[in-house]
XYZ file of C-alpha atoms in Angstrom:
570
model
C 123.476 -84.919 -5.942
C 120.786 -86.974 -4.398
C 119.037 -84.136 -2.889
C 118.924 -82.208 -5.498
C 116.958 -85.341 -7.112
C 114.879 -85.502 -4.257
C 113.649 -81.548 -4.977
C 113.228 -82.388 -7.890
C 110.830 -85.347 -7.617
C 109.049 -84.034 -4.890
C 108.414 -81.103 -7.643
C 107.096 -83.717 -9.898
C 104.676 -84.713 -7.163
C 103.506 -81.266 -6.625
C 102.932 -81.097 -10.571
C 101.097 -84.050 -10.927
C 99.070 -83.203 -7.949
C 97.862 -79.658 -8.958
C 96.956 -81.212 -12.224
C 94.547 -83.471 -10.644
C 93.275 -80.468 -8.604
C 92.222 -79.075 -11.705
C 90.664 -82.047 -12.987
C 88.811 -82.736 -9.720
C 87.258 -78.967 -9.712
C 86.044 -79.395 -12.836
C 84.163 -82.035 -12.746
C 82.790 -80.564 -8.823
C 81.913 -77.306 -10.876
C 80.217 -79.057 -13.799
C 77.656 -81.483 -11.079
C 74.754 -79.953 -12.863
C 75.976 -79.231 -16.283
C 73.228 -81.147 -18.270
C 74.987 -84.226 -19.977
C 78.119 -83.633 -18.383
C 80.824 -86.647 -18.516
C 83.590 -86.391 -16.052
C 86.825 -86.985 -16.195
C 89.822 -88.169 -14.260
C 93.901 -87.657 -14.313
C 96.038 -90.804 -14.762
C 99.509 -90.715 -13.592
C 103.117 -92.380 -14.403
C 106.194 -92.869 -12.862
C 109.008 -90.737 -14.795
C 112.362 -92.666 -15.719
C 114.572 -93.903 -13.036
C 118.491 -93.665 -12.400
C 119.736 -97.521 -12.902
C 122.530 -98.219 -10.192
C 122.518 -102.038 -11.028
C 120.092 -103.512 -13.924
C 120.969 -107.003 -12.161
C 122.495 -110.149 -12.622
C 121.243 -113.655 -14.010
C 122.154 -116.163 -12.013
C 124.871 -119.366 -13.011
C 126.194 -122.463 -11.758
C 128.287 -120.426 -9.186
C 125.677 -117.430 -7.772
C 121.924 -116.754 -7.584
C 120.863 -113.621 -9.714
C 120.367 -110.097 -8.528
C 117.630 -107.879 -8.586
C 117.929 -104.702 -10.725
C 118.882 -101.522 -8.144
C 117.237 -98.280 -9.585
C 115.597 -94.771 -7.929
C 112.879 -93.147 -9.429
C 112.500 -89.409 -10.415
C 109.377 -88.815 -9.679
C 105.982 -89.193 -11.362
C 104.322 -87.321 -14.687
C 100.879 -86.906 -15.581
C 99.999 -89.693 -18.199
C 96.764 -87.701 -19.850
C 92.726 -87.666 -19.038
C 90.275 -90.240 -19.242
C 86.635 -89.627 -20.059
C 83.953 -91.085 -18.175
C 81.010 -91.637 -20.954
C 78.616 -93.148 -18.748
C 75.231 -92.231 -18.491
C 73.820 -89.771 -16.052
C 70.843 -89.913 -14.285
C 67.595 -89.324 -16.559
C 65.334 -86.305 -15.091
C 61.894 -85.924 -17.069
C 61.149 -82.249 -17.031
C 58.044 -82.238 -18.864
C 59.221 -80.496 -21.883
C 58.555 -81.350 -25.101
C 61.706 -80.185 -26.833
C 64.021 -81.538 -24.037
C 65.805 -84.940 -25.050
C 67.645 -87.156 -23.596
C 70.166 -90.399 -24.725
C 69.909 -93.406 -22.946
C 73.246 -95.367 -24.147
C 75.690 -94.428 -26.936
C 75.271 -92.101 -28.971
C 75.203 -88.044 -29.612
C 73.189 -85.172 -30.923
C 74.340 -83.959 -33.810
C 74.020 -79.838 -34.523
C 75.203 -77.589 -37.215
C 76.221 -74.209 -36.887
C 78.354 -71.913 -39.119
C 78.763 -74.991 -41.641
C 80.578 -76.802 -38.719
C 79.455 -80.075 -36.739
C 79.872 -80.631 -33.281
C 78.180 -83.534 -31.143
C 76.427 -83.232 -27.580
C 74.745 -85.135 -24.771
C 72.849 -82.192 -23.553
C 69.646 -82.261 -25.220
C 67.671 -78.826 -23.769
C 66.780 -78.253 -27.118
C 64.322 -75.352 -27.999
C 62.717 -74.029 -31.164
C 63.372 -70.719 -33.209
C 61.290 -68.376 -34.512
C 61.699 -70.314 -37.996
C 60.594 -73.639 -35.920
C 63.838 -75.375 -36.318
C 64.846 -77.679 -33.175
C 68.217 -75.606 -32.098
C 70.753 -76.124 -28.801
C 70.990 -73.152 -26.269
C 73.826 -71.846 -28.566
C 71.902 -71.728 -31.709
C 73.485 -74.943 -33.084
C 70.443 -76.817 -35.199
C 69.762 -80.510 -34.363
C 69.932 -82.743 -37.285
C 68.025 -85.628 -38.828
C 66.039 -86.945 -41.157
C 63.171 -85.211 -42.610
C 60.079 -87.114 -44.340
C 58.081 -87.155 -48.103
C 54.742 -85.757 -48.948
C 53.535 -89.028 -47.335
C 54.877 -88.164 -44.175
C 57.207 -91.669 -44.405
C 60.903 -91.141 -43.161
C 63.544 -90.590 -45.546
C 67.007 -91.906 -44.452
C 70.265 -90.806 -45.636
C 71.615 -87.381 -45.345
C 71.145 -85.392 -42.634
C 69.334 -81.920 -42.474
C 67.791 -79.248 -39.743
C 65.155 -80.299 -37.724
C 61.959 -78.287 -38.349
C 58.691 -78.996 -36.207
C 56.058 -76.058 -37.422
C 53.820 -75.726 -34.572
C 50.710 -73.499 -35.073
C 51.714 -73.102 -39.065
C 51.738 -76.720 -40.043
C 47.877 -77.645 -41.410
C 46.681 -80.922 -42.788
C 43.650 -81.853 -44.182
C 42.510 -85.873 -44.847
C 39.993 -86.747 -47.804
C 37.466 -89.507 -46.637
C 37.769 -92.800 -48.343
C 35.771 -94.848 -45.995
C 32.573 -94.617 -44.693
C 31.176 -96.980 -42.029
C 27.752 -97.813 -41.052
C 25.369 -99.391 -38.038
C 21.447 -99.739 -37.635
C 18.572 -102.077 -38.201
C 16.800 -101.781 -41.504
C 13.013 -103.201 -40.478
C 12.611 -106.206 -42.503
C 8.737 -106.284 -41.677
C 8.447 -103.511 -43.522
C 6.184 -102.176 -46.661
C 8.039 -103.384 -49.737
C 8.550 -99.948 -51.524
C 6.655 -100.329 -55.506
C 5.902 -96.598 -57.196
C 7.706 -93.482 -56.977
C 6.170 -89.908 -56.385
C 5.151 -87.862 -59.959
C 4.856 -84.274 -60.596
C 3.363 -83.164 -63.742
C 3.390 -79.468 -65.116
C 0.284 -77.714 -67.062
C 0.680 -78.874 -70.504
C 2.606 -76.403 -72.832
C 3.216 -75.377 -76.669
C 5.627 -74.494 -79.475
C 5.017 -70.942 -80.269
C 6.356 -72.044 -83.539
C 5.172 -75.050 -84.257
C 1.571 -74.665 -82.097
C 2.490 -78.306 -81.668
C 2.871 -79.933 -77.769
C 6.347 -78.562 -76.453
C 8.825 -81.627 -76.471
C 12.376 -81.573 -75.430
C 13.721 -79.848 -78.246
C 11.531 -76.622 -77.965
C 13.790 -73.542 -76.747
C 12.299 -71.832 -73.564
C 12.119 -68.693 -75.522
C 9.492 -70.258 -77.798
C 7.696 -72.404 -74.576
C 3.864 -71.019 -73.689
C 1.145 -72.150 -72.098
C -1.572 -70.789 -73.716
C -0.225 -70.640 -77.293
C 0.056 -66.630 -77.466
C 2.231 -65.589 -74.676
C 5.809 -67.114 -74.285
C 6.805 -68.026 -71.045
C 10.286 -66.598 -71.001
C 12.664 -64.320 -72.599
C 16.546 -64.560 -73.499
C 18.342 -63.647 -70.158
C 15.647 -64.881 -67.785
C 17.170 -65.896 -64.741
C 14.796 -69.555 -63.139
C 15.396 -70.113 -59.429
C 14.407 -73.128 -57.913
C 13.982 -72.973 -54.455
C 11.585 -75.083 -51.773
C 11.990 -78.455 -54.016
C 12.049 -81.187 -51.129
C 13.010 -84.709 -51.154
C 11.655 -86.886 -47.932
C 10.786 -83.681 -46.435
C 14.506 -82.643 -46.775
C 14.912 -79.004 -48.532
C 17.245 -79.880 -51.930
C 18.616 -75.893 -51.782
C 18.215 -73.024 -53.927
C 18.917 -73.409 -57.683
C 19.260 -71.019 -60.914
C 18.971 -71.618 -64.580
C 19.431 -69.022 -67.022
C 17.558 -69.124 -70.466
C 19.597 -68.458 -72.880
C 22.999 -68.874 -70.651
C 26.109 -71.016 -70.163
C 23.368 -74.108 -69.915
C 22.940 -74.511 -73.418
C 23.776 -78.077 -74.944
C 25.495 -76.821 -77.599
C 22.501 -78.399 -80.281
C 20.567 -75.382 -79.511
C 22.555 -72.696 -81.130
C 20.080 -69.522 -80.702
C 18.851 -70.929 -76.547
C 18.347 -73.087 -74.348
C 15.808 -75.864 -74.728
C 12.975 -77.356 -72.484
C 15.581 -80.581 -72.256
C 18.347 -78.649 -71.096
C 15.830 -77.601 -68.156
C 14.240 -80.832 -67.582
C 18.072 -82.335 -67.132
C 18.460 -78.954 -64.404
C 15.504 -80.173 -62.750
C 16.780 -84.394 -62.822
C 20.216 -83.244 -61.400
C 18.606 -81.093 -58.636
C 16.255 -83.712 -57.588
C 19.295 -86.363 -57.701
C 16.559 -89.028 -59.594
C 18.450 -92.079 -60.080
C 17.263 -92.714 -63.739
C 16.460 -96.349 -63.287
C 12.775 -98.134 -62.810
C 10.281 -98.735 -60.182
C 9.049 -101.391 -59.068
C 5.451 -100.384 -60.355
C 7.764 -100.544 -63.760
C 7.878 -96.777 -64.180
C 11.009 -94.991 -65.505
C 12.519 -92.664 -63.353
C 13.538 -89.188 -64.459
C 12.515 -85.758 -65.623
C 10.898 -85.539 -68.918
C 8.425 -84.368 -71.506
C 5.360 -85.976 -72.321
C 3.194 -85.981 -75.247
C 0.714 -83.410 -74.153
C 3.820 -81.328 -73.427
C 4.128 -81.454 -69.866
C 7.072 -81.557 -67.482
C 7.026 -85.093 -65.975
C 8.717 -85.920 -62.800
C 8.658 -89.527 -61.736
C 10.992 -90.197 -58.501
C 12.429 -92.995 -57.379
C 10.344 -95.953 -54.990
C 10.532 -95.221 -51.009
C 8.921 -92.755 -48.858
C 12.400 -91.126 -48.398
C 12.534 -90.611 -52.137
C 9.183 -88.710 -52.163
C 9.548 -85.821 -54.314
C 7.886 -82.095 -53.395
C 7.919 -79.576 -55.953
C 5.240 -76.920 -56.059
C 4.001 -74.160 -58.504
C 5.638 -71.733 -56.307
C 8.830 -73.458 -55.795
C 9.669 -72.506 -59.373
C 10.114 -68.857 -59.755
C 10.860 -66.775 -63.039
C 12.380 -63.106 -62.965
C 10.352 -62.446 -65.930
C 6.169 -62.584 -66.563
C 5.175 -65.035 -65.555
C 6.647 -65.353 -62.501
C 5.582 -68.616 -62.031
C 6.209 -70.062 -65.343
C 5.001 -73.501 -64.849
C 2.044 -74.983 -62.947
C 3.069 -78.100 -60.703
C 0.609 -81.056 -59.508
C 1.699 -83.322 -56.990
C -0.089 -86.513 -58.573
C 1.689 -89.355 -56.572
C 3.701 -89.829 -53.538
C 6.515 -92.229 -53.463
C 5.535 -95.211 -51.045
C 7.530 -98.082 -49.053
C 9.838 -98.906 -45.962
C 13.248 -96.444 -46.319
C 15.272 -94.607 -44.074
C 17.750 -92.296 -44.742
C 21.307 -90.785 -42.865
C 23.419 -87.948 -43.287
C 26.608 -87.851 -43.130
C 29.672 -85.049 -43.305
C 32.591 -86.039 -46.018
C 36.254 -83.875 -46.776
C 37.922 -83.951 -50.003
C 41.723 -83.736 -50.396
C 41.236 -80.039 -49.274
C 39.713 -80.622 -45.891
C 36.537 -79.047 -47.612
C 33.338 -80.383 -46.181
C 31.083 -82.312 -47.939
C 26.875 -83.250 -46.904
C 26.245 -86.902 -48.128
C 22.991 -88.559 -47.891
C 22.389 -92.283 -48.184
C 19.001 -93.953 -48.525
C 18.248 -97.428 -47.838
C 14.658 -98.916 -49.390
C 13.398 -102.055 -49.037
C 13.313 -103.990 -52.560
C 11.836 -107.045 -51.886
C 11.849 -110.070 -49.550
C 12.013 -114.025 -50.579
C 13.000 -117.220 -48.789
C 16.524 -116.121 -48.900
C 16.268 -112.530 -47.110
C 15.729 -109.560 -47.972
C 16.817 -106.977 -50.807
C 17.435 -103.022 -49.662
C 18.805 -100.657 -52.063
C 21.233 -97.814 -51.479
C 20.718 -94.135 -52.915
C 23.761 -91.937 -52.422
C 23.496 -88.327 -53.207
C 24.883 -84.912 -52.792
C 24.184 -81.394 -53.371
C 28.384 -80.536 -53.569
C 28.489 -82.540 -56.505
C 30.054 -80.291 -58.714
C 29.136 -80.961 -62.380
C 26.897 -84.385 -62.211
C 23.830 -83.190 -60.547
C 23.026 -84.427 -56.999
C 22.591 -88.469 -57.667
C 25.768 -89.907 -56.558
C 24.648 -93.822 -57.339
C 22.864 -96.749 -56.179
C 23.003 -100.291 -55.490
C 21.758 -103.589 -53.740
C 22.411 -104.865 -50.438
C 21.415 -108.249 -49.539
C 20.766 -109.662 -46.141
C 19.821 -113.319 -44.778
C 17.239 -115.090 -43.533
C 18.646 -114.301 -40.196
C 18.874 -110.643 -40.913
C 22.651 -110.639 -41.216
C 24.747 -109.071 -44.130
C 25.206 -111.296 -47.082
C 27.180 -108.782 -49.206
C 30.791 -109.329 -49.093
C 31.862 -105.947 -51.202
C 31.110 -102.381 -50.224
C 30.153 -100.447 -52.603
C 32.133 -97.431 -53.663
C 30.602 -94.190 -54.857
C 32.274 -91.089 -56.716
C 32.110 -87.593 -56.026
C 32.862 -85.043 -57.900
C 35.133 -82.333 -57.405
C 36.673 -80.275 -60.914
C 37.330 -76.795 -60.369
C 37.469 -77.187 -56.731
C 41.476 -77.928 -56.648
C 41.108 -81.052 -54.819
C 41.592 -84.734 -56.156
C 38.959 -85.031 -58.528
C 36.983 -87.619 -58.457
C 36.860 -88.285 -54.850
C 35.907 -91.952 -53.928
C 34.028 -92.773 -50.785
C 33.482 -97.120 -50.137
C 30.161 -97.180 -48.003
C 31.065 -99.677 -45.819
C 27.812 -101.713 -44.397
C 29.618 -104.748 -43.554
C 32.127 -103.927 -40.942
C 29.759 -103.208 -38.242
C 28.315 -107.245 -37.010
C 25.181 -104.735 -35.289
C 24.241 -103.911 -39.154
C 21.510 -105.929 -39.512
C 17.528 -106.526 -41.457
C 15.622 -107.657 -38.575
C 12.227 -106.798 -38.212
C 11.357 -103.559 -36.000
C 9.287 -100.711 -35.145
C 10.987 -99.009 -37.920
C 14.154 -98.467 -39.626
C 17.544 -97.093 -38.254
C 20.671 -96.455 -38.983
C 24.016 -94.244 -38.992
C 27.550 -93.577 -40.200
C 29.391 -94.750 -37.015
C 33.236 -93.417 -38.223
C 34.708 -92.083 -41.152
C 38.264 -91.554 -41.973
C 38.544 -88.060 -43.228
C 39.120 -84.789 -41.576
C 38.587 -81.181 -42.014
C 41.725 -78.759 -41.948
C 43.897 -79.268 -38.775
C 46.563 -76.951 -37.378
C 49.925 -78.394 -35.276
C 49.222 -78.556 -31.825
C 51.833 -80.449 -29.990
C 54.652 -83.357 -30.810
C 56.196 -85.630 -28.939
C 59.668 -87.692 -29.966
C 59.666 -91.573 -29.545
C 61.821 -93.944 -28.516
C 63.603 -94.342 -32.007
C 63.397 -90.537 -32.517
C 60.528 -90.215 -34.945
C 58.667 -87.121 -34.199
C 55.236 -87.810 -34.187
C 53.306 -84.471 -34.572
C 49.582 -83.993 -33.322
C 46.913 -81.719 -35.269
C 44.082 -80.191 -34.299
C 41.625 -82.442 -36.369
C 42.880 -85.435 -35.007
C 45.520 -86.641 -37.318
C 48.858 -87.834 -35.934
C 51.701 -87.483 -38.651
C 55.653 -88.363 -38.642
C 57.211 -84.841 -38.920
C 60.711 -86.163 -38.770
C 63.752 -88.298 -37.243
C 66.171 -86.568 -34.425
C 69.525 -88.604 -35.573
C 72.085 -89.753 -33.369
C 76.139 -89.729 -34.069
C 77.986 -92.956 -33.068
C 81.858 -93.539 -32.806
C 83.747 -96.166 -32.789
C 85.813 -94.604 -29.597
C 83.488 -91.546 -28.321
C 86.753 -91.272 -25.320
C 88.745 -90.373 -27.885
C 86.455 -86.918 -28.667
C 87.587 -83.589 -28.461
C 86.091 -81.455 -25.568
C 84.745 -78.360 -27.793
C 83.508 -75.926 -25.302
C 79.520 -74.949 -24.935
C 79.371 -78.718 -23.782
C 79.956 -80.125 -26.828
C 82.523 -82.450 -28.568
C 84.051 -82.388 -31.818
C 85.741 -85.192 -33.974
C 89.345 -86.412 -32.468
C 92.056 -88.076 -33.936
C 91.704 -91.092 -31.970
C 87.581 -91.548 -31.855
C 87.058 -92.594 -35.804
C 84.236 -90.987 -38.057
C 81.181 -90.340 -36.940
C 78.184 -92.616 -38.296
C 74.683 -90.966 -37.901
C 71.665 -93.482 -37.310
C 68.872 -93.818 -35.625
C 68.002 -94.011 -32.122
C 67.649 -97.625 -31.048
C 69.660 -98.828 -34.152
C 73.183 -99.517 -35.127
C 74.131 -100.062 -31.744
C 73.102 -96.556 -30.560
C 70.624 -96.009 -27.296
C 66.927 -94.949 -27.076
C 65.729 -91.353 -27.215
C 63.515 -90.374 -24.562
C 61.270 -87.322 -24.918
C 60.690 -84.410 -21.995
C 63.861 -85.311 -20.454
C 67.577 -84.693 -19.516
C 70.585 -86.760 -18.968
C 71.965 -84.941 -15.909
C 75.763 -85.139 -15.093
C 77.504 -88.592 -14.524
C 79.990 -86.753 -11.703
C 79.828 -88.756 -8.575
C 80.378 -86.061 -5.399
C 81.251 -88.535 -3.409
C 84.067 -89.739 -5.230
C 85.605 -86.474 -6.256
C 85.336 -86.001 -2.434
C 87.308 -88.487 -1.521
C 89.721 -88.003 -4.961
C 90.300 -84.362 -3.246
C 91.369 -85.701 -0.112
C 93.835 -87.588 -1.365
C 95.088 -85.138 -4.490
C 95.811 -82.752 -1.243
C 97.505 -85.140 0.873
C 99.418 -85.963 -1.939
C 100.220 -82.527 -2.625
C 101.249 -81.947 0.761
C 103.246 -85.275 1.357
C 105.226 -84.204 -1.835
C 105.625 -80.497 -0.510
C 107.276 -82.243 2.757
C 109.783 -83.922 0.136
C 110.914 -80.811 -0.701
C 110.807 -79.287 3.102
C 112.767 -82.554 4.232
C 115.651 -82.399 1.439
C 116.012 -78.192 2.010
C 116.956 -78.934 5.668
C 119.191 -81.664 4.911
C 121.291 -79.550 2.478
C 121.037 -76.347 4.842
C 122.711 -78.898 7.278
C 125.409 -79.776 4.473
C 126.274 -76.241 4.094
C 126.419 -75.962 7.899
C 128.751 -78.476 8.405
C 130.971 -77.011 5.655
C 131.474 -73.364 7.299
């Protein structure tokens, strides 16, 4: 009977042995499986045959040990090594890789399954997927590009489809405005040949409809459908564009029912010349009018910048005449100014030319007094003036105004916000000073708005935000890569493709994000390699075989004892 047992439990040895065997050459196999945790077999001794269970011991005896022979041994289960492998940066942007607890989570065919290896890739519809197709998961962001938590969806990062544009909301500014310069006092003036009513024979005046305007009291100076182009107008020697009006058009004021009027035309000329409508300091008004002796008046603003040019030839009719109104230059705007250009973008990414003047007001025993003239020829329905305003420095040439001013453009019919605001900032810069100099200078330094960018590149941070990159500069949260925790990630199911799925034993899972929660940090253009020591599984192999073998002799030993039995028995 004993030998028999003894077969028996050197057959559970044996058993037990070749399991580990398989255990062990998995794990060998798997050494550079990407995320790879090993495993290893846990054994326990089967039930034994009790010959004694033993004896307390009394007044009379001592007590005796319980007598009992094992059976051999069984294989207990697996345990899952979830330590972390080494971390090898490969360079890639779409590689990922878990330092600590926690999983990727991917869906495929409206099933979840969780994974260390992160050799992610993107599909032709720019979703982040696993080398099996599964999706990663996370959390996506709002038209503000802010991260939405909460429910989980496909990652998407659109490279080379994705554009953004940025509208520019601040403007800042550097230079020396030269406080030893020419206080600025009279603006330039134009004036036009004087002109008549054909119906009145009276001076033309605002009121009088081109149709009926004429210079020499017989012959009107334009007909109904009459197209006026401006072009060659100049303001401090910068060109102001070409510009139409047509008589008897869409520029009516509505008071006029059978034309346009000489007002409607002066107010074309005011918008095109971006006059700021305020006064000199000779006292003058600025503007476009009509005088008396019906004649087209032009008074600019003060500053040699300001100085107006518009010449008899500048204004040209496609009727007879085809100069339609005589132009003398009378004054030129005088006094210290400098002007700067710089490029704007509206909500569109559309760019936008911006001028801003400075002029020297006045100086007193507390500083001096510039103003600012703001204009633009992609204003879209207020004519080029954008505004104006005062900027005060000290007597040691530093700023003394606290607020920057803020100017509106204008931007209907363009499909982008409308108005656009832009704050001229002057007082940011400490090197923005009124000292005196040679001459004035100064610049837009940096401005916050950008044209239309494309996705270029991404990388993932440490919490899993994806931070995307655009052509134009701008750096924008695309999205969150989320992480699946457990309360017991040993007790996970092993579901092929190196992946896991949900187990009895390992709880729900709980997806946060990286570096919260409890879960580990995310680390971009890398790959957890495989935790499987060589060494060790080595040295477990060595000693699953001799155990193998030792139990194999069990067998051997208790076959020639009973061949001896039967020996004896013949």
């Amino acid at each position: 009977m004993s030998l028999t047992t003894a077969l028996f439990t050197g057959l559970t040895g044996m058993d037990v042995s070749s399991k580990s065997l398989d255990v062990i050459g998995n794990n060998i196999t798997n050494a550079n499986t990407t995320g790879f945790k090993s495993s290893r077999a846990l054994f326990e001794s089967q039930l034994s045959t009790n010959l004694n269970l033993g004896t307390a011991p009394n007044a009379e005896s001592g007590g005796t040990n319980p007598s009992q022979i094992g059976l051999g041994v069984q294989f207990a289960g697996t345990q899952r090594n979830m330590q972390n492998g080494a971390i090898q940066p490969t360079g890639i942007a779409t590689d990922l890789a878990l330092e600590g607890p926690g999983f990727f989570v991917l869906r495929q065919n409206q099933q979840t399954s969780y994974t260390r290896n992160g050799s992610f890739d993107l599909d032709q519809n720019r979703n982040l997927t696993s080398n099996s197709g599964g999706r990663v998961q996370g959390y996506g962001v709002d038209q503000n590009f802010n991260i939405v938590p909460g429910a989980v969806d496909d990652i998407q990062i659109p490279l080379g489809s994705m554009t953004l544009a940025q509208a520019t909301r601040n403007v800042e500014f550097s230079g020396n405005l030269n406080a030893s310069g020419s206080i600025a006092n009279e603006g330039s003036q134009i004036t036009s040949s004087a002109m008549t009513d054909l119906g009145s024979a009276a001076p033309a005046t605002t009121g009088t409809l081109l149709a009926d305007l004429s210079r020499d009291g017989v012959n009107p100076l334009f007909a109904t459908g009459n197209v006026v182009t401006v072009n060659g107008a100049e303001k401090g020697g910068k060109g102001l564009g070409e510009h139409t009006f047509e008589v008897g058009g869409t520029n009516t004021t509505g008071s006029d029912a059978n034309g346009t009027s000489l007002g409607d035309f002066t107010s074309f000329l005011n918008n095109l010349l971006g006059i700021s409508g305020g006064t000199t300091n000779a006292g003058d008004a600025t503007g476009v009018s009509v005088n008396g002796s019906g004649q087209i008046v032009v008074e600019g603003d003060h500053g040699s910048e300001n100085d107006l040019t518009l010449r008899t030839t500048d204004i040209v009719s496609n009727g007879s005449p085809s100069q339609p109104f005589l132009m003398t230059d009378q004054r030129a705007a005088d006094g210290e100014s400098v002007r700067t250009s710089f490029e704007a973008y509206d909500s569109l990414g559309t760019p936008l030319s911006i001028d801003v003047t400075m002029v020297l007001e006045s100086r007193s025993s507390t500083g001096t007094s510039w103003s600012y003239y703001a204009e633009s020829g992609d204003n879209e329905t207020a004519g080029r003036f954008l505004g104006s305003g005062n900027v005060e420095f000290n007597t040691f040439g530093e700023l003394s105004t606290e607020t920057p001013p803020t100017i509106g453009i204008s931007r209907a019919g363009t499909g982008a916000v409308d108005p656009m605001a832009v704050t001229l900032d002057f007082t940011s810069q400490s090197n923005f000073t009124s000292l005196s100099s040679q001459s004035s200078e100064f610049n837009a330094v940096s401005q916050d708005g950008t044209p239309v960018g494309v996705l270029d590149s991404f990388n993932v941070e440490q919490t899993g935000v994806i931070t995307g990159s655009f052509t134009n500069g701008l750096t924008r949260s695309l999205g969150q890569v989320a992480v699946a925790t457990f309360a017991n990630a040993e007790g996970l199911v092993d579901g092929g493709g190196n992946t896991f799925q949900a187990g009895a034993n390992s709880g729900l899972a709980v997806n946060v994000a990286p570096l919260s929660s409890g879960a580990g940090r995310m680390i971009s253009g890398a790959l957890e390699q495989s935790n499987v020591d060589l060494s060790k599984e080595f040295v477990d192999l060595i000693t699953t075989s001799t155990g193998y073998s030792a139990s194999s002799r069990v067998i051997t030993t208790s076959d020639q004892l009973i061949q001896q039995l039967l020996a004896m028995a013949r």
